[in-house]
Every structure is written in structure tokens, then in C-alpha cells.
Short mmCIF file of C-alpha atoms in Angstrom, two decimals:
data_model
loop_
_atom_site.label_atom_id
_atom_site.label_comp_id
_atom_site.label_asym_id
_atom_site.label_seq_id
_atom_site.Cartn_x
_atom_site.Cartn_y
_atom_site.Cartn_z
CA UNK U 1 -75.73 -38.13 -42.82
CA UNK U 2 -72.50 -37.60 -45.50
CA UNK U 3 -70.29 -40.58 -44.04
CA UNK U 4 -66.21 -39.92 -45.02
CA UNK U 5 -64.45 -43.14 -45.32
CA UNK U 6 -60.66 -43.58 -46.16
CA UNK U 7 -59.57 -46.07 -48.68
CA UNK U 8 -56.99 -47.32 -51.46
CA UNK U 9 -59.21 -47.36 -54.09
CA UNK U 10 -62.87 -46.23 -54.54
CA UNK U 11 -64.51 -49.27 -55.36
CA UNK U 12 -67.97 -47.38 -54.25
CA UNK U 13 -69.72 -49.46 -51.43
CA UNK U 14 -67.47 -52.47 -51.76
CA UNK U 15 -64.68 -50.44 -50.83
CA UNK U 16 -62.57 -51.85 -48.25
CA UNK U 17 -61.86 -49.18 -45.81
CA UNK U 18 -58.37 -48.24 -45.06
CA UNK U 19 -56.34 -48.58 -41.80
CA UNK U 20 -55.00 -44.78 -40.74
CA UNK U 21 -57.37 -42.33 -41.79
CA UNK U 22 -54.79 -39.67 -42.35
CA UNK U 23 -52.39 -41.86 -44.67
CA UNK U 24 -55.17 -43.17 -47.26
CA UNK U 25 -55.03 -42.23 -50.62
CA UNK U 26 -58.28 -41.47 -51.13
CA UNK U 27 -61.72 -40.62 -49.12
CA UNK U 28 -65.05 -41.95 -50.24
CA UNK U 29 -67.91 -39.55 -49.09
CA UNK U 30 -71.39 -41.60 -48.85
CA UNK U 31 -74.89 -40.35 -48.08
CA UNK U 32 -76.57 -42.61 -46.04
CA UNK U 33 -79.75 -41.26 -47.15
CA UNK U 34 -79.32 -41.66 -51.43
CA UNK U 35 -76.20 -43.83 -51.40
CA UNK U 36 -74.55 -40.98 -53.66
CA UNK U 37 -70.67 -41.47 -53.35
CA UNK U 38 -68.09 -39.21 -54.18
CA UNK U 39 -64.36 -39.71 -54.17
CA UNK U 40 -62.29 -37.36 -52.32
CA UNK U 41 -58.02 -37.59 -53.36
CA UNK U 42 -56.11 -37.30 -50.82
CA UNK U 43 -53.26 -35.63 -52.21
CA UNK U 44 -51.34 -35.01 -49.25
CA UNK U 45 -53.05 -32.29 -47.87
CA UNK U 46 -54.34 -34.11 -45.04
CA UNK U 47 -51.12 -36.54 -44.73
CA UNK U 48 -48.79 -34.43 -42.93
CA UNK U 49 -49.38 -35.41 -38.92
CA UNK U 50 -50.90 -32.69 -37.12
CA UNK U 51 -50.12 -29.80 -40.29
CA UNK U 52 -53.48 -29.82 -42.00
CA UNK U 53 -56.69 -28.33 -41.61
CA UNK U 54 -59.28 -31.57 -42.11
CA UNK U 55 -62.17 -29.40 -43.33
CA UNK U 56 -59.47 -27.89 -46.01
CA UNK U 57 -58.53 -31.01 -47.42
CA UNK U 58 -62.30 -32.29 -47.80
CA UNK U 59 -62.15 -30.44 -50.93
CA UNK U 60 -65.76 -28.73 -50.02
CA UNK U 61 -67.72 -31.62 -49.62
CA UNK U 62 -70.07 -31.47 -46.80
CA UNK U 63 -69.08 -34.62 -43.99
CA UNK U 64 -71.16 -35.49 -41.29
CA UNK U 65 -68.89 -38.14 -39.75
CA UNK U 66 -65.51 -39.95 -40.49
CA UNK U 67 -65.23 -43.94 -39.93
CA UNK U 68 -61.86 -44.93 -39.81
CA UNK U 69 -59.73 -47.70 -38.21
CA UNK U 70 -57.25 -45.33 -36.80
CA UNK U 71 -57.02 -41.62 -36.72
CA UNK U 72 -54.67 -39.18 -34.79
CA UNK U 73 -55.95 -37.45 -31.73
CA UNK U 74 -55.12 -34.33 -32.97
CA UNK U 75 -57.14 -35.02 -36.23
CA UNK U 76 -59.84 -36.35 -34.12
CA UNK U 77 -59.89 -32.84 -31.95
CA UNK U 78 -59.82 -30.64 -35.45
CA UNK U 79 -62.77 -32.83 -36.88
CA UNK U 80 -64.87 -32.44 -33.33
CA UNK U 81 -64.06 -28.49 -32.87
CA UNK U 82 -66.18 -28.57 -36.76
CA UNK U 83 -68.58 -30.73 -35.56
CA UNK U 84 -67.78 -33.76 -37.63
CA UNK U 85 -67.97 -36.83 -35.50
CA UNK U 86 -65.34 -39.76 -35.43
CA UNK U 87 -66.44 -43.73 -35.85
CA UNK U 88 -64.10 -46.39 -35.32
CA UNK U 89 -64.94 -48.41 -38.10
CA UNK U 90 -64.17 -52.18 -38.90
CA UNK U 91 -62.39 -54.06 -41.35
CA UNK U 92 -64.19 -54.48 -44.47
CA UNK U 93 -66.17 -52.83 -46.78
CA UNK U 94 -67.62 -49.31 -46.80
CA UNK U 95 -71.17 -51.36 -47.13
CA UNK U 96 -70.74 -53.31 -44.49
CA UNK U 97 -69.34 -50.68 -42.02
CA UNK U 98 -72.66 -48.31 -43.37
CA UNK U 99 -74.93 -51.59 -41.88
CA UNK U 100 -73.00 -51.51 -38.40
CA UNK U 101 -73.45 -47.52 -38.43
CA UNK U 102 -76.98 -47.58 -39.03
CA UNK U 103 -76.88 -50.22 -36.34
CA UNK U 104 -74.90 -48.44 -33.82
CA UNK U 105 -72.53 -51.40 -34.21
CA UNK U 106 -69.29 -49.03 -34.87
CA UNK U 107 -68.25 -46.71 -31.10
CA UNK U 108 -67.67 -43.57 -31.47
CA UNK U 109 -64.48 -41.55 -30.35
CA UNK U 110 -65.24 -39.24 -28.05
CA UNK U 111 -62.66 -36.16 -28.40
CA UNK U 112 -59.76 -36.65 -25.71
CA UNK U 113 -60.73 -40.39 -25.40
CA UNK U 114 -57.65 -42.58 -24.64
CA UNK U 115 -57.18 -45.05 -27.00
CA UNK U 116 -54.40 -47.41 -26.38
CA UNK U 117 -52.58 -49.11 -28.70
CA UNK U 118 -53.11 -46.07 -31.27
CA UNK U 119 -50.13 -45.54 -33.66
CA UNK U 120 -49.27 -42.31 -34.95
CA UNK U 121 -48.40 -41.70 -39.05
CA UNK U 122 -48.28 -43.75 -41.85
CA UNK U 123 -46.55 -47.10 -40.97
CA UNK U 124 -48.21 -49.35 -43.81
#
């Protein structure tokens, strides 16, 4: 499984993963199976709220699953119409939010789940 994380910096598995999935500045793409990484920028095309096509601004690379503190429901229902499936993932880094995955440690979002509390945009 090709696991998209978002982050500040691509620091490979010691990433830290970044708070709103939509806001980061860049995505790190892992496969679970080989531990390849790849770095995914940003660039804005996923940062304006509810504007973007998700599979667009992937820049082709094939993603199984997003982990990601917080991500907008409307982001969450364009990943889930592609079949990409939504993690909330911890703080920390990529590695250690990889271990909880394989675990079943991080829930998934189930499209049109109510989370409360959720922010919307790019308040860091």
C-alpha cells in the first residue's frame, strides 16, 4: 500500500507529519511494502479549500491511502469517490505513524463521518 503523508519537510521516515493535510507544503508518498519514498510539492494545487481535484495535485503518483491529522470533508469525499482511503494519523513521525498503520492503531475516516472539533483551512 502507497501511504501519502503531509509534511514541512521530507525528512524520509523521520518526517514529522503535518497538522491539515490540505495546507502542508509537501506530501511524502511511502510504500509500505519497499519503504521507497517520494516527495510530492505541494504547490498550491491542493491548498485552495474545496477548489482542487486531490488525484490532480498527486502529481501521478499512485496513493493507496492518506494519513493526516486533519483533512476537510470535502477532501475526504474527493479522495473516497477515487478510492483512496483516509487515516487519522498521530503526531510524530511518518515511521512511527507506518508502525500504528500496520497495527491498525490509526481509525480510519469513514466518508460523511462527523468529526467534531475539525477546523477548516490553513490556520497554522
Amino acid at each position: 500500500m502507497n501511504v501519502c503523508f503531509p509534511v514541512l519537510q521530507n525528512l524520509g521516515l523521520a518526517s514529522r507529519v503535518y497538522g491539515h493535510f490540505s495546507c502542508a507544503p509537501e506530501y511524502v508518498v511511502v510504500d509500505m511494502i519497499t519503504c521507497e519514498v517520494a516527495t510530492i510539492s505541494n504547490g498550491g494545487q491542493i491548498l485552495r479549500y474545496g477548489t482542487c481535484d486531490p488525484v490532480d495535485g498527486l502529481d501521478g503518483h499512485r496513493v493507496d491511502a492518506i494519513a493526516a491529522g486533519e483533512i476537510g470533508g470535502a477532501m475526504q469525499q474527493k479522495l473516497s469517490r477515487v478510492g483512496i482511503r483516509v487515516f487519522q494519523a498521530r503526531e510524530g513521525t511518518i515511521g512511527e505513524n507506518l508502525v500504528l498503520l500496520e497495527e491498525n492503531g490509526l481509525p480510519e475516516h469513514l466518508p460523511d463521518q462527523d468529526r467534531p472539533g475539525h477546523r477548516h483551512g490553513c490556520d497554522h
